[in-house]
Coordinates of C-alpha atoms and ligand atoms in Angstrom, one line a residue:
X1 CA 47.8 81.9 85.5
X2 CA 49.3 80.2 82.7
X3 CA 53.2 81.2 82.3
X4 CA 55.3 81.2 78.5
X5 CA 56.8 78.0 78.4
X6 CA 59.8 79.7 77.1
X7 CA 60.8 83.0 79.2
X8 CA 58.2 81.8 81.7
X9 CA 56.2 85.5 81.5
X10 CA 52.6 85.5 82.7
X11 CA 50.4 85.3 79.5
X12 CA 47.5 87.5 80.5
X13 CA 44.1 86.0 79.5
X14 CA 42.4 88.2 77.1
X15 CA 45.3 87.6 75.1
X16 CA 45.8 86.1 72.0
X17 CA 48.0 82.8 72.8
X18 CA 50.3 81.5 70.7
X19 CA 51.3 77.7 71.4
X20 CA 53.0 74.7 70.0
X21 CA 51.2 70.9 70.2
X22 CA 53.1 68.0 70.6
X23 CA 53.0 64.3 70.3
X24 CA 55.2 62.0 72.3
X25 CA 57.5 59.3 71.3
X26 CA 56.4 55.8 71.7
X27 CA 56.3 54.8 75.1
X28 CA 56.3 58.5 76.4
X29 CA 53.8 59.1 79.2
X30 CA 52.5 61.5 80.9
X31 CA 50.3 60.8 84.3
X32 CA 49.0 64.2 84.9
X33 CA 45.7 64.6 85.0
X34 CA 43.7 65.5 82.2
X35 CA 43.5 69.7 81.2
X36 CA 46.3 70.2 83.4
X37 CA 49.0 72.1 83.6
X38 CA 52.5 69.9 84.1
X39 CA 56.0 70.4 83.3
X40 CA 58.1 68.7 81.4
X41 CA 61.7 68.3 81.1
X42 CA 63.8 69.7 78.2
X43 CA 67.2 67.4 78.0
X44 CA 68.8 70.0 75.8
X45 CA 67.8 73.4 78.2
X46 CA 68.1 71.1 81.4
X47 CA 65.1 72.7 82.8
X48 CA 61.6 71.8 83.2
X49 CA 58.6 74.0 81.3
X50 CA 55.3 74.0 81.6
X51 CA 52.9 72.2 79.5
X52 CA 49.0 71.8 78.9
X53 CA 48.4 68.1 78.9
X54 CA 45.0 67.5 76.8
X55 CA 41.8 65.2 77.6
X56 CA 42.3 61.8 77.0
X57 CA 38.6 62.5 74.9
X58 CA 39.7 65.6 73.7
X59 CA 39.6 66.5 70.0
X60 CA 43.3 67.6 69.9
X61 CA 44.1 64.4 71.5
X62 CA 42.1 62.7 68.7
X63 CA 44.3 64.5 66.4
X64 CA 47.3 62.7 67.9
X65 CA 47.9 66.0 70.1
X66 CA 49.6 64.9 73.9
X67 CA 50.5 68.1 74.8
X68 CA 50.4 72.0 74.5
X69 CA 53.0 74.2 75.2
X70 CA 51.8 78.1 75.9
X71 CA 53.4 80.9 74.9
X72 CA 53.2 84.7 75.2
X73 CA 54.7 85.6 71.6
X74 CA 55.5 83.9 68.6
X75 CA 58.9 84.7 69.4
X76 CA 59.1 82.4 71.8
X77 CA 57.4 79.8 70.1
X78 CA 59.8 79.6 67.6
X79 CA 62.8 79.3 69.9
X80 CA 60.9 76.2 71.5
X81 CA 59.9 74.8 68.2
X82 CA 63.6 74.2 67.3
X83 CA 64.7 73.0 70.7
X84 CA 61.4 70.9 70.4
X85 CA 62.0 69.4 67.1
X86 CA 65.2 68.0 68.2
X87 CA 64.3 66.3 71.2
X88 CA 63.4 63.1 69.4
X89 CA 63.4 60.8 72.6
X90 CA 60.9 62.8 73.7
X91 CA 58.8 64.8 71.1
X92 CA 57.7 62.7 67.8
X93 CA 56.0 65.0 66.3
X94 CA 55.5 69.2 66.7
X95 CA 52.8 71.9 64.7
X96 CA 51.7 75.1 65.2
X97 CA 47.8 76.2 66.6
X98 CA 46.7 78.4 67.9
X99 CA 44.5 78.6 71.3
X100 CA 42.6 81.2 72.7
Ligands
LIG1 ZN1 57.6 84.1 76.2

């Protein structure tokens, strides 16, 4: 069951989900496995949240895309987007998609 990477709700799966894509900074890796769920840590919230990490032959990682970040509303999206956008050692680059 995939959780909000924000207030950590369940995100039941008929839902709509709203989520946030991510690209790393230079040198940034992840290990995780491809498709899976990991966490990563948020310097400014000292906490960890979960994240979707894509296929290394996926089309969103084609499109530069690391990493996605569920959430159950926009809301919360938003709130992560400017916590996001300011972790520079970790996040290069942020956009909106959305995944159902
Ligand atoms: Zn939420």
């Amino acid at each position: 069951m995939l959780r909000c990477a924000w207030c950590m709700k369940k995100i039941k799966e008929e839902k709509q989900v709203y989520s946030l894509s991510v690209k790393f900074a230079e040198g940034k890796e992840i290990s995780d496995e491809d498709g899976r769920i990991t966490h990563i840590r948020l310097e400014s919230r000292n906490t960890s949240v979960p994240m979707i990490v894509t296929g290394r032959n996926s089309e969103a990682k084609l499109k530069g895309i690391d990493g996605v970040f569920p959430f159950c509303s926009e809301k919360c999206g938003k709130k992560m987007k400017d916590i996001v956008s300011r972790e520079l050692a970790t996040f290069e680059a942020v956009k909106d998609i959305y995944i159902k």
